[in-house]
Coordinates of N, CA and C and ligand atoms in Angstrom, one line a residue:
X24 N 91.5 -3.4 1.4 CA 91.0 -4.5 0.7 C 92.3 -5.0 0.2
X25 N 92.7 -6.6 0.3 CA 93.7 -7.3 -0.5 C 93.5 -7.2 -1.6
X26 N 94.8 -7.0 -2.8 CA 94.7 -7.3 -3.8 C 94.2 -8.5 -4.6
X27 N 94.1 -9.0 -5.7 CA 93.9 -10.2 -6.5 C 95.0 -10.8 -7.0
X28 N 94.8 -11.9 -7.0 CA 96.1 -13.2 -8.2 C 95.3 -13.5 -9.4
X29 N 95.8 -12.7 -10.7 CA 95.0 -13.1 -11.5 C 95.9 -13.4 -12.6
X30 N 95.9 -14.8 -13.3 CA 97.0 -15.3 -14.1 C 96.0 -14.9 -15.8
X31 N 97.2 -14.9 -16.6 CA 96.2 -15.1 -18.0 C 97.1 -16.1 -18.7
X32 N 96.4 -16.7 -19.5 CA 96.5 -18.1 -19.6 C 96.2 -18.4 -21.2
X33 N 96.7 -19.1 -22.2 CA 95.7 -19.4 -23.5 C 97.0 -20.1 -24.6
X34 N 96.7 -20.3 -25.7 CA 97.9 -20.5 -26.7 C 98.9 -19.2 -27.5
X35 N 99.8 -19.2 -27.5 CA 100.8 -18.5 -28.0 C 100.2 -17.2 -28.8
X36 N 100.5 -16.3 -28.7 CA 99.7 -15.2 -29.5 C 98.4 -15.0 -29.1
X37 N 98.0 -15.6 -27.9 CA 96.7 -15.1 -27.5 C 96.7 -13.6 -27.0
X38 N 97.8 -13.1 -27.1 CA 97.7 -11.7 -26.3 C 97.9 -11.5 -25.1
X39 N 98.3 -12.2 -24.5 CA 98.4 -12.5 -22.5 C 99.4 -11.1 -22.2
X40 N 100.1 -10.7 -23.0 CA 101.4 -9.9 -22.5 C 100.5 -8.1 -22.9
X41 N 100.2 -8.2 -24.0 CA 99.7 -7.2 -24.4 C 98.4 -6.8 -23.2
X42 N 97.4 -7.4 -22.9 CA 96.2 -7.4 -22.7 C 96.3 -7.1 -20.7
X43 N 97.4 -7.8 -20.5 CA 98.1 -8.1 -18.8 C 98.4 -6.4 -18.4
X44 N 99.4 -6.2 -19.7 CA 99.6 -5.2 -19.5 C 98.4 -3.6 -19.7
X45 N 97.8 -4.0 -20.8 CA 96.5 -2.7 -20.3 C 95.5 -3.1 -19.1
X46 N 95.4 -4.2 -18.8 CA 94.3 -4.1 -17.3 C 95.5 -3.9 -16.4
X47 N 96.8 -3.9 -16.4 CA 97.7 -3.3 -14.9 C 97.6 -1.3 -15.0
X48 N 97.2 -1.0 -16.5 CA 96.9 0.0 -16.5 C 95.8 1.0 -15.9
X49 N 94.8 0.0 -16.1 CA 93.3 0.6 -15.7 C 93.6 0.2 -13.7
X50 N 93.8 -0.8 -13.8 CA 93.8 -1.1 -12.3 C 94.4 0.3 -11.4
X51 N 95.8 0.6 -11.8 CA 96.8 1.7 -11.4 C 96.2 2.9 -11.4
X52 N 95.1 3.0 -12.6 CA 94.2 4.3 -12.6 C 93.4 4.0 -11.6
X53 N 93.0 3.5 -11.4 CA 92.0 3.1 -9.9 C 92.8 3.1 -8.6
X54 N 94.1 3.5 -9.0 CA 94.5 3.7 -7.4 C 95.4 2.1 -6.9
X55 N 95.1 1.3 -7.6 CA 95.6 0.3 -6.9 C 96.8 -0.2 -7.4
X56 N 97.8 -0.8 -6.2 CA 99.4 -1.3 -6.7 C 99.4 -2.3 -7.2
X57 N 99.9 -2.6 -8.7 CA 99.6 -4.2 -9.5 C 101.1 -4.4 -9.4
X58 N 101.6 -5.4 -9.5 CA 102.9 -6.2 -9.9 C 102.7 -7.1 -11.0
X59 N 103.5 -6.9 -12.4 CA 102.9 -7.4 -13.6 C 104.2 -8.4 -13.4
X60 N 104.2 -9.7 -13.6 CA 105.1 -10.4 -13.8 C 105.1 -11.6 -14.9
X61 N 105.6 -12.7 -15.1 CA 105.8 -13.6 -16.2 C 106.1 -14.8 -15.5
X62 N 105.9 -15.8 -16.3 CA 106.1 -17.0 -16.1 C 106.6 -18.2 -17.4
X63 N 107.5 -19.1 -17.9 CA 108.8 -19.0 -16.5 C 109.5 -17.3 -16.5
X64 N 110.0 -17.3 -15.5 CA 110.5 -15.7 -15.2 C 110.0 -14.8 -14.1
X65 N 110.4 -13.7 -13.9 CA 110.0 -12.6 -12.9 C 111.2 -13.0 -12.1
X66 N 112.0 -13.6 -11.7 CA 113.2 -13.6 -11.2 C 114.5 -13.8 -11.6
X67 N 115.2 -13.1 -11.4 CA 116.8 -13.8 -12.1 C 117.4 -15.3 -12.0
X68 N 116.9 -16.5 -11.1 CA 117.4 -17.5 -11.4 C 116.0 -18.2 -12.5
X69 N 114.3 -17.7 -12.1 CA 113.5 -18.0 -13.3 C 113.8 -17.4 -14.6
X70 N 114.4 -16.5 -15.1 CA 114.6 -15.9 -16.3 C 115.7 -16.8 -16.8
X71 N 116.6 -17.2 -16.2 CA 117.8 -17.9 -16.8 C 117.1 -19.2 -17.0
X72 N 116.0 -19.9 -16.1 CA 115.6 -21.2 -16.5 C 114.6 -20.8 -18.0
X73 N 113.8 -19.7 -18.1 CA 113.1 -19.3 -19.5 C 114.0 -19.4 -20.6
X74 N 115.4 -19.1 -20.6 CA 116.2 -19.3 -21.7 C 116.6 -20.6 -21.8
X75 N 116.5 -21.5 -20.7 CA 117.0 -22.8 -20.9 C 116.1 -23.8 -21.8
X76 N 114.6 -23.2 -21.3 CA 113.5 -23.8 -21.7 C 113.1 -23.6 -23.5
X77 N 113.1 -22.3 -23.2 CA 112.9 -22.1 -24.8 C 114.3 -22.0 -25.7
X78 N 115.2 -22.3 -25.4 CA 116.4 -22.3 -26.3 C 116.5 -23.6 -27.3
X79 N 117.2 -23.6 -28.3 CA 117.4 -25.3 -28.9 C 118.6 -25.7 -28.8
X80 N 118.6 -26.4 -27.9 CA 119.8 -27.1 -27.1 C 120.5 -28.3 -27.8
X81 N 121.6 -28.7 -28.1 CA 122.1 -30.1 -28.6 C 121.3 -31.2 -27.8
X82 N 121.0 -31.0 -26.3 CA 120.4 -31.7 -25.3 C 119.5 -31.2 -24.3
X83 N 118.0 -31.2 -25.6 CA 117.0 -30.5 -25.4 C 116.5 -31.3 -24.0
X84 N 115.7 -31.0 -23.0 CA 115.4 -31.5 -22.0 C 114.2 -32.4 -22.3
X85 N 114.5 -33.5 -21.6 CA 113.1 -34.8 -22.0 C 112.4 -33.8 -21.1
X86 N 111.0 -34.6 -21.6 CA 109.6 -34.2 -21.0 C 110.0 -34.1 -19.4
X87 N 109.7 -34.9 -18.7 CA 110.2 -35.0 -17.5 C 111.0 -34.0 -17.1
X88 N 112.3 -33.4 -17.5 CA 113.3 -32.4 -17.1 C 112.6 -31.1 -17.6
X89 N 111.7 -31.1 -18.7 CA 110.8 -30.0 -18.8 C 110.0 -29.1 -17.8
X90 N 109.4 -30.2 -17.2 CA 108.3 -30.2 -16.5 C 108.8 -29.4 -15.2
X91 N 109.9 -30.1 -14.7 CA 110.5 -29.9 -13.6 C 111.4 -28.7 -13.8
X92 N 111.7 -28.0 -14.9 CA 112.0 -27.0 -15.0 C 111.2 -25.8 -14.7
X93 N 109.9 -25.8 -15.4 CA 109.4 -25.0 -15.3 C 109.0 -24.9 -13.9
X94 N 108.5 -26.0 -13.1 CA 107.9 -25.9 -11.8 C 109.4 -25.4 -10.8
X95 N 110.3 -25.5 -11.1 CA 111.3 -25.0 -10.0 C 111.5 -23.2 -10.6
X96 N 111.2 -23.2 -11.5 CA 110.9 -21.5 -11.9 C 110.0 -20.8 -11.4
X97 N 108.5 -21.7 -11.4 CA 107.5 -21.4 -10.8 C 107.3 -21.1 -9.4
X98 N 108.3 -22.1 -8.6 CA 108.5 -21.9 -6.8 C 109.4 -20.4 -6.6
X99 N 110.2 -20.6 -7.7 CA 111.3 -19.5 -7.3 C 110.1 -18.0 -7.7
X100 N 109.6 -17.7 -8.5 CA 108.6 -16.5 -8.4 C 107.4 -16.5 -7.5
X101 N 107.1 -17.5 -7.0 CA 105.9 -17.8 -6.2 C 106.3 -16.9 -4.8
X102 N 107.3 -17.7 -4.5 CA 108.5 -17.8 -3.1 C 108.8 -16.1 -3.3
X103 N 109.2 -15.9 -3.8 CA 110.2 -14.4 -3.8 C 109.1 -13.4 -4.6
X104 N 108.3 -13.4 -5.3 CA 107.5 -12.4 -6.0 C 106.3 -12.4 -5.6
X105 N 105.5 -13.2 -6.1 CA 104.3 -13.3 -6.3 C 103.4 -13.3 -4.4
X106 N 104.1 -14.2 -4.0 CA 103.5 -14.2 -2.1 C 103.8 -13.4 -1.7
X107 N 104.9 -12.4 -1.5 CA 105.3 -11.0 -1.2 C 104.5 -10.2 -1.6
X108 N 104.4 -9.8 -2.6 CA 103.1 -8.7 -3.3 C 101.8 -9.1 -2.9
X109 N 101.2 -10.4 -2.6 CA 100.2 -10.2 -2.2 C 100.0 -10.0 -0.5
X110 N 100.9 -10.5 -0.3 CA 101.0 -10.1 1.8 C 100.8 -8.8 1.9
X111 N 101.6 -7.8 0.6 CA 101.9 -6.4 0.7 C 100.2 -6.0 0.2
X112 N 99.0 -6.6 0.1 CA 98.1 -6.2 -0.6 C 98.1 -5.8 -1.8
X113 N 98.9 -6.1 -3.0 CA 99.0 -5.7 -4.0 C 97.9 -6.9 -5.1
X114 N 98.2 -6.0 -5.9 CA 97.0 -7.1 -7.5 C 98.3 -7.7 -7.7
X115 N 98.4 -8.6 -8.1 CA 99.7 -9.7 -9.1 C 98.8 -9.9 -10.2
X116 N 99.2 -9.6 -11.3 CA 99.0 -10.0 -12.8 C 100.4 -11.0 -13.2
X117 N 99.9 -12.0 -13.7 CA 100.8 -13.4 -14.3 C 100.3 -13.5 -15.4
X118 N 101.7 -13.2 -16.3 CA 101.5 -14.2 -17.9 C 101.9 -15.2 -17.8
X119 N 100.7 -16.0 -17.7 CA 101.2 -17.7 -17.5 C 101.0 -18.0 -16.1
X120 N 100.6 -19.5 -15.9 CA 100.5 -20.0 -14.6 C 100.6 -21.2 -14.7
X121 N 100.1 -21.4 -13.4 CA 100.1 -23.6 -13.5 C 99.4 -24.2 -14.4
X122 N 98.1 -23.2 -15.3 CA 97.1 -23.8 -16.2 C 98.1 -24.3 -17.5
X123 N 99.6 -23.3 -17.5 CA 100.0 -23.5 -18.8 C 100.7 -24.9 -18.7
X124 N 101.4 -25.3 -17.2 CA 102.2 -26.5 -17.6 C 101.1 -27.9 -17.7
X125 N 100.0 -27.9 -16.9 CA 99.1 -28.7 -17.4 C 98.6 -28.7 -19.0
X126 N 98.0 -27.6 -19.6 CA 98.2 -27.7 -20.9 C 99.1 -27.8 -22.0
X127 N 100.1 -27.5 -21.5 CA 101.2 -27.7 -22.6 C 102.3 -29.2 -22.3
X128 N 102.3 -29.4 -21.0 CA 103.2 -30.7 -20.3 C 102.1 -32.2 -20.3
X129 N 100.9 -31.2 -19.8 CA 99.6 -32.1 -19.5 C 99.0 -32.5 -21.1
X130 N 98.5 -31.8 -21.4 CA 97.5 -32.1 -22.6 C 98.6 -32.2 -23.7
X131 N 99.5 -31.5 -24.2 CA 100.3 -31.2 -25.3 C 101.4 -32.6 -25.2
X132 N 102.2 -32.8 -24.1 CA 103.1 -34.0 -23.9 C 102.7 -35.0 -23.4
X133 N 101.8 -34.9 -22.8 CA 101.0 -36.1 -22.6 C 101.2 -36.8 -21.3
X134 N 101.9 -35.7 -20.5 CA 102.0 -36.4 -19.2 C 100.7 -36.3 -18.2
X135 N 100.7 -37.2 -16.9 CA 99.1 -37.5 -16.4 C 98.8 -35.6 -15.4
X136 N 97.9 -35.3 -15.8 CA 97.7 -34.3 -15.4 C 97.7 -34.2 -14.1
X137 N 96.7 -35.0 -13.6 CA 96.6 -35.5 -12.1 C 98.1 -35.2 -11.5
X138 N 98.8 -35.9 -11.9 CA 100.4 -35.8 -11.3 C 101.0 -34.5 -11.3
X139 N 100.8 -34.1 -12.7 CA 101.6 -32.4 -13.0 C 100.5 -31.9 -11.5
X140 N 99.4 -31.7 -11.4 CA 98.6 -31.1 -10.3 C 99.5 -31.4 -9.0
X141 N 99.4 -32.6 -8.8 CA 100.5 -32.9 -7.4 C 101.6 -31.9 -7.2
X142 N 102.4 -32.3 -8.2 CA 104.2 -31.8 -8.5 C 103.9 -30.0 -8.4
X143 N 102.8 -29.4 -9.1 CA 102.4 -28.5 -8.8 C 102.3 -27.9 -7.8
X144 N 101.3 -28.3 -6.8 CA 100.8 -27.9 -5.9 C 102.0 -27.5 -4.8
X145 N 103.2 -28.8 -4.8 CA 104.7 -28.3 -4.0 C 105.3 -27.2 -4.5
X146 N 105.5 -27.0 -5.9 CA 106.2 -25.9 -6.3 C 105.6 -24.6 -6.1
X147 N 104.0 -24.9 -5.9 CA 103.3 -23.5 -5.7 C 102.8 -23.2 -4.0
X148 N 103.2 -24.1 -3.1 CA 103.0 -24.3 -1.8 C 101.5 -23.9 -1.7
X149 N 100.3 -24.8 -3.0 CA 99.1 -24.6 -2.8 C 98.5 -23.3 -3.4
X150 N 99.2 -22.2 -3.9 CA 98.6 -20.9 -4.2 C 98.4 -21.3 -5.6
X151 N 96.5 -20.8 -5.6 CA 95.7 -20.8 -6.8 C 95.2 -19.6 -7.5
X152 N 95.6 -18.7 -8.3 CA 94.6 -17.6 -8.8 C 93.4 -17.6 -8.2
X153 N 93.5 -16.1 -8.1 CA 91.3 -16.0 -7.9 C 90.9 -15.6 -9.2
X154 N 91.4 -15.3 -10.0 CA 91.0 -15.3 -11.2 C 91.6 -15.7 -12.4
X155 N 91.5 -16.6 -13.6 CA 92.3 -17.2 -14.6 C 91.7 -16.4 -15.9
X156 N 92.3 -15.3 -16.4 CA 92.0 -15.0 -18.1 C 92.3 -16.1 -18.8
X157 N 91.7 -16.7 -19.4 CA 91.9 -17.7 -20.6 C 91.7 -16.5 -21.9
X158 N 92.8 -16.5 -22.7 CA 92.6 -15.8 -24.0 C 92.7 -16.9 -25.3
X159 N 91.5 -17.1 -25.4 CA 91.8 -18.1 -26.5 C 91.4 -17.8 -28.0
X160 N 92.5 -18.2 -28.8 CA 92.6 -18.1 -30.2 C 92.6 -19.5 -30.9
X161 N 92.1 -19.5 -32.2 CA 92.5 -20.6 -32.6 C 94.1 -20.9 -33.5
X162 N 94.0 -22.1 -33.6 CA 95.5 -21.8 -34.0 C 96.1 -21.6 -35.0
X163 N 95.4 -21.1 -36.1 CA 95.5 -20.3 -37.3 C 95.9 -18.7 -36.9
X164 N 95.1 -17.9 -35.9 CA 95.7 -16.7 -35.4 C 96.9 -16.7 -34.6
X165 N 96.8 -17.9 -33.6 CA 98.0 -18.0 -33.3 C 99.3 -18.1 -33.8
X166 N 98.6 -18.9 -35.4 CA 100.4 -19.0 -35.9 C 100.6 -18.1 -36.6
X167 N 99.6 -17.3 -37.1 CA 99.6 -16.0 -37.6 C 100.2 -14.7 -37.1
X168 N 100.0 -14.5 -35.5 CA 100.5 -13.6 -34.7 C 101.8 -14.0 -34.8
X169 N 102.0 -15.2 -34.1 CA 103.6 -15.1 -33.9 C 104.4 -15.2 -35.2
X170 N 104.0 -15.7 -36.3 CA 104.8 -15.2 -37.3 C 105.2 -13.7 -37.4
X171 N 104.0 -13.4 -37.6 CA 104.0 -11.6 -37.8 C 105.1 -10.9 -36.6
X172 N 105.2 -11.6 -35.6 CA 106.3 -11.0 -34.5 C 107.5 -11.5 -35.0
X173 N 107.6 -12.6 -35.4 CA 108.9 -13.5 -35.9 C 109.4 -12.2 -37.2
X174 N 108.5 -11.9 -37.9 CA 109.1 -11.1 -39.5 C 109.2 -9.7 -38.5
X175 N 108.6 -9.0 -37.4 CA 108.9 -7.8 -37.0 C 110.3 -7.7 -36.2
X176 N 110.6 -8.9 -35.8 CA 111.4 -8.6 -34.6 C 112.7 -9.7 -35.4
X177 N 112.7 -9.9 -36.5 CA 114.1 -10.8 -37.2 C 114.0 -12.2 -36.4
X178 N 113.1 -12.4 -35.5 CA 113.6 -13.8 -34.9 C 112.7 -15.2 -35.1
X179 N 113.2 -16.5 -34.8 CA 113.0 -17.5 -35.2 C 112.0 -18.0 -34.2
X180 N 111.3 -19.4 -34.7 CA 110.2 -19.8 -33.8 C 111.4 -20.9 -33.0
X181 N 110.4 -20.3 -31.2 CA 111.3 -21.1 -30.2 C 110.9 -22.4 -30.2
X182 N 111.8 -23.3 -29.2 CA 111.9 -24.8 -29.3 C 110.1 -25.2 -28.8
X183 N 109.4 -24.4 -27.9 CA 108.3 -24.9 -27.6 C 107.3 -24.5 -29.0
X184 N 107.5 -23.2 -29.8 CA 106.3 -22.9 -30.0 C 106.8 -23.6 -31.9
X185 N 107.8 -24.4 -32.1 CA 107.9 -25.1 -33.1 C 107.4 -26.2 -33.0
X186 N 107.0 -26.7 -31.9 CA 106.3 -28.0 -31.9 C 105.4 -28.0 -32.9
X187 N 104.7 -29.1 -33.4 CA 103.7 -29.3 -34.3 C 102.5 -28.8 -34.2
X188 N 101.4 -29.0 -35.3 CA 100.3 -28.3 -35.2 C 99.9 -29.2 -34.3
X189 N 99.4 -30.7 -34.1 CA 98.5 -31.7 -33.0 C 99.1 -31.3 -31.9
X190 N 100.4 -30.8 -32.0 CA 100.3 -30.4 -30.3 C 99.9 -29.2 -30.0
X191 N 99.8 -28.4 -31.0 CA 99.3 -27.1 -30.2 C 97.4 -26.5 -30.7
X192 N 97.0 -27.7 -31.1 CA 95.7 -28.2 -31.3 C 95.2 -28.8 -30.0
X193 N 96.2 -29.8 -29.5 CA 95.7 -30.2 -28.3 C 95.9 -29.5 -27.0
X194 N 96.9 -28.4 -27.2 CA 97.1 -27.9 -26.0 C 95.9 -26.7 -25.9
X195 N 95.5 -26.3 -27.1 CA 94.2 -25.1 -26.9 C 93.1 -26.3 -26.2
X196 N 92.7 -27.3 -27.0 CA 91.7 -28.2 -26.2 C 91.8 -28.3 -24.5
X197 N 93.2 -28.6 -24.5 CA 93.2 -28.6 -23.1 C 93.3 -27.4 -22.0
X198 N 93.5 -26.3 -22.6 CA 92.9 -24.9 -21.6 C 91.5 -25.0 -21.7
X199 N 91.2 -25.1 -22.6 CA 89.5 -25.1 -22.9 C 88.5 -26.0 -21.8
X200 N 89.5 -27.5 -21.5 CA 89.0 -28.3 -20.7 C 89.4 -28.2 -19.5
X201 N 90.3 -27.2 -19.0 CA 90.8 -27.0 -17.8 C 89.7 -25.7 -17.2
X202 N 89.4 -25.1 -18.2 CA 88.5 -23.7 -17.7 C 86.8 -24.7 -17.2
X203 N 86.8 -25.4 -18.2 CA 85.3 -26.3 -18.1 C 85.1 -27.0 -16.7
X204 N 86.4 -27.4 -16.4 CA 86.2 -28.0 -15.0 C 86.2 -26.7 -13.8
X205 N 87.1 -26.1 -14.1 CA 86.5 -25.1 -12.7 C 86.1 -23.4 -13.3
X206 N 84.9 -24.0 -13.7 CA 84.3 -22.3 -14.6 C 84.3 -21.2 -13.3
X207 N 84.2 -21.3 -11.9 CA 84.3 -20.0 -10.9 C 85.5 -19.1 -10.9
X208 N 86.6 -20.5 -11.3 CA 88.2 -19.4 -11.7 C 88.5 -19.0 -12.8
X209 N 87.7 -19.3 -14.0 CA 88.1 -19.1 -15.0 C 87.4 -18.2 -16.0
X210 N 87.7 -17.0 -16.7 CA 86.9 -16.3 -17.6 C 87.1 -16.6 -18.8
X211 N 86.9 -17.4 -20.1 CA 87.5 -17.6 -21.5 C 87.2 -16.7 -22.2
X212 N 87.9 -15.8 -22.9 CA 87.6 -14.5 -23.5 C 88.3 -15.0 -24.9
X213 N 87.3 -14.7 -26.1 CA 87.8 -14.9 -27.6 C 88.4 -13.4 -27.9
X214 N 89.9 -14.0 -27.9 CA 90.8 -13.0 -28.2 C 91.2 -12.6 -30.0
X215 N 90.4 -13.6 -30.5 CA 90.6 -13.3 -32.5 C 90.2 -11.9 -32.2
X216 N 89.4 -11.0 -31.4 CA 88.9 -9.8 -32.3 C 89.3 -8.6 -32.0
X217 N 88.9 -7.8 -31.5 CA 89.2 -6.5 -31.6 C 90.0 -6.0 -30.0
X218 N 91.2 -5.5 -30.1 CA 92.1 -5.6 -28.8 C 91.2 -5.1 -27.9
X219 N 90.6 -3.9 -28.2 CA 89.6 -2.8 -27.5 C 88.7 -3.5 -26.8
X220 N 87.8 -4.4 -27.6 CA 86.6 -5.5 -27.1 C 87.2 -6.3 -26.1
X221 N 88.2 -6.6 -26.4 CA 89.1 -8.2 -25.7 C 89.2 -7.3 -24.3
X222 N 89.8 -6.1 -24.2 CA 90.4 -5.5 -23.0 C 88.6 -5.2 -22.1
X223 N 87.9 -4.7 -23.3 CA 86.7 -4.8 -22.2 C 86.1 -6.1 -21.4
X224 N 86.1 -6.8 -21.9 CA 85.8 -8.2 -21.3 C 86.4 -8.5 -20.6
X225 N 87.9 -8.4 -20.5 CA 88.5 -8.9 -19.6 C 88.3 -8.0 -18.0
X226 N 87.8 -6.7 -18.4 CA 87.9 -5.4 -17.1 C 86.3 -6.1 -16.5
X227 N 85.5 -6.5 -17.2 CA 84.2 -7.3 -17.0 C 84.3 -8.1 -16.0
X228 N 85.2 -8.9 -16.8 CA 85.7 -10.3 -15.6 C 86.7 -10.3 -14.1
X229 N 86.5 -9.1 -14.4 CA 87.7 -8.6 -13.3 C 86.6 -8.3 -12.2
X230 N 85.8 -7.1 -12.7 CA 84.8 -6.6 -11.9 C 84.0 -7.8 -11.7
X231 N 83.8 -8.5 -12.1 CA 82.7 -9.4 -11.6 C 83.4 -10.8 -10.4
X232 N 84.9 -10.8 -10.1 CA 85.3 -11.9 -10.0 C 85.1 -11.6 -8.0
Ligands
LIG50 N1 105.3 -22.5 -21.3 C1 105.4 -22.1 -20.1 C2 105.1 -24.6 -20.6 O1 105.3 -25.2 -21.8 N2 105.0 -25.0 -19.7 C3 104.8 -23.8 -18.5 O2 104.3 -24.2 -17.4 C4 104.7 -22.2 -18.7 C5 104.6 -21.6 -17.9 C6 106.4 -19.4 -22.6 C7 106.6 -20.5 -23.5 O3 106.7 -21.6 -22.4 C8 105.4 -22.9 -22.6 C9 104.4 -21.9 -23.3 C10 105.9 -20.8 -24.1 O4 105.7 -21.8 -25.3 P1 105.8 -16.9 -23.2 O5 106.6 -16.1 -23.8 O6 105.2 -17.1 -22.0 O7 106.5 -18.4 -23.7 O8 104.6 -17.5 -24.4 P2 103.9 -16.8 -25.7 O9 103.1 -17.3 -25.6 O10 105.0 -17.8 -26.5 O11 103.9 -15.7 -25.7 P3 103.5 -14.4 -27.0 O12 104.4 -13.1 -26.5 O13 103.5 -15.1 -28.2 O14 101.8 -14.6 -26.5 P4 101.0 -13.3 -25.7 O15 101.6 -12.6 -24.7 O16 99.4 -13.9 -25.8 O17 100.9 -12.4 -27.0 P5 101.1 -10.8 -27.1 O18 100.3 -9.8 -26.2 O19 102.5 -11.0 -27.1 O20 100.6 -10.2 -28.4 C11 101.1 -11.1 -29.6 C12 100.7 -10.5 -30.7 O21 99.8 -10.6 -31.1 C13 98.9 -9.2 -31.2 C14 100.0 -7.9 -30.3 O22 100.1 -6.8 -30.5 C15 101.0 -8.9 -30.8 O23 101.8 -8.7 -31.7 N3 97.5 -9.1 -30.1 C16 96.5 -8.7 -30.8 N4 96.3 -8.5 -32.2 C17 94.5 -8.3 -32.7 N5 94.0 -8.6 -31.8 C18 94.0 -8.9 -29.9 N6 93.1 -8.8 -29.6 C19 95.2 -9.2 -29.8 N7 96.5 -9.2 -28.4 C20 97.3 -9.3 -29.1

């Protein structure tokens, strides 16, 4: 049987990387071949774009350019990494995918979500995850986890993390609205609690998908 394509979404610090790695371990222990990738990123070109969109530049991308940069990175990882892995029958876990564009550039930055969906379809050749795990955390938990990571790694907020409180509130609401519109694809999981319990809920969502 072929593998599934599962995306992890949600506000910053929701635990996407942590819980995607844990799910990969579980699936591998069951004998499945699992590819874990991230967005933007996952190929050399897409990783270069990741650096560009997160950096504080003298010439930061205007919103339309930001959209196109994320979509260029997505087109690259879909064509060269995700689709080939799915064609080989592997499971693919992706840390962020299309819903991040709808939430951040749509609900967050105010670009029309329908237009974004059309542009995104072009970039992904219509590829949609079989299951999207939305790791939901309130803004205060998100802020605290980002601050903790910055303290631990002696780094500062990137350009998008540094966007204001109202932006982060809008994008969380955006993710929840996207999930409400497609309940059959999304599993919304409260990620503010015990990590082991979050992992258990994720495994349950995957089994039920
Ligand atoms: N972006 C991206 C767009 O604007 N548009 C797009 O189309 C796309 C694809 C990408 C940035 O680009 C933007 C969104 C982002 O701003 P990123 O690195 O993918 O950047 O995104 P971040 O969300 O910033 O990644 P983070 O690493 O901050 O968040 P994660 O992966 O959600 O969280 P994780 O796993 O690193 O965990 C963060 C901390 O919380 C702890 C972990 O140990 C860690 O310290 N933690 C928990 N603690 C308690 N309970 C739990 N359940 C926990 N889970 C994790």
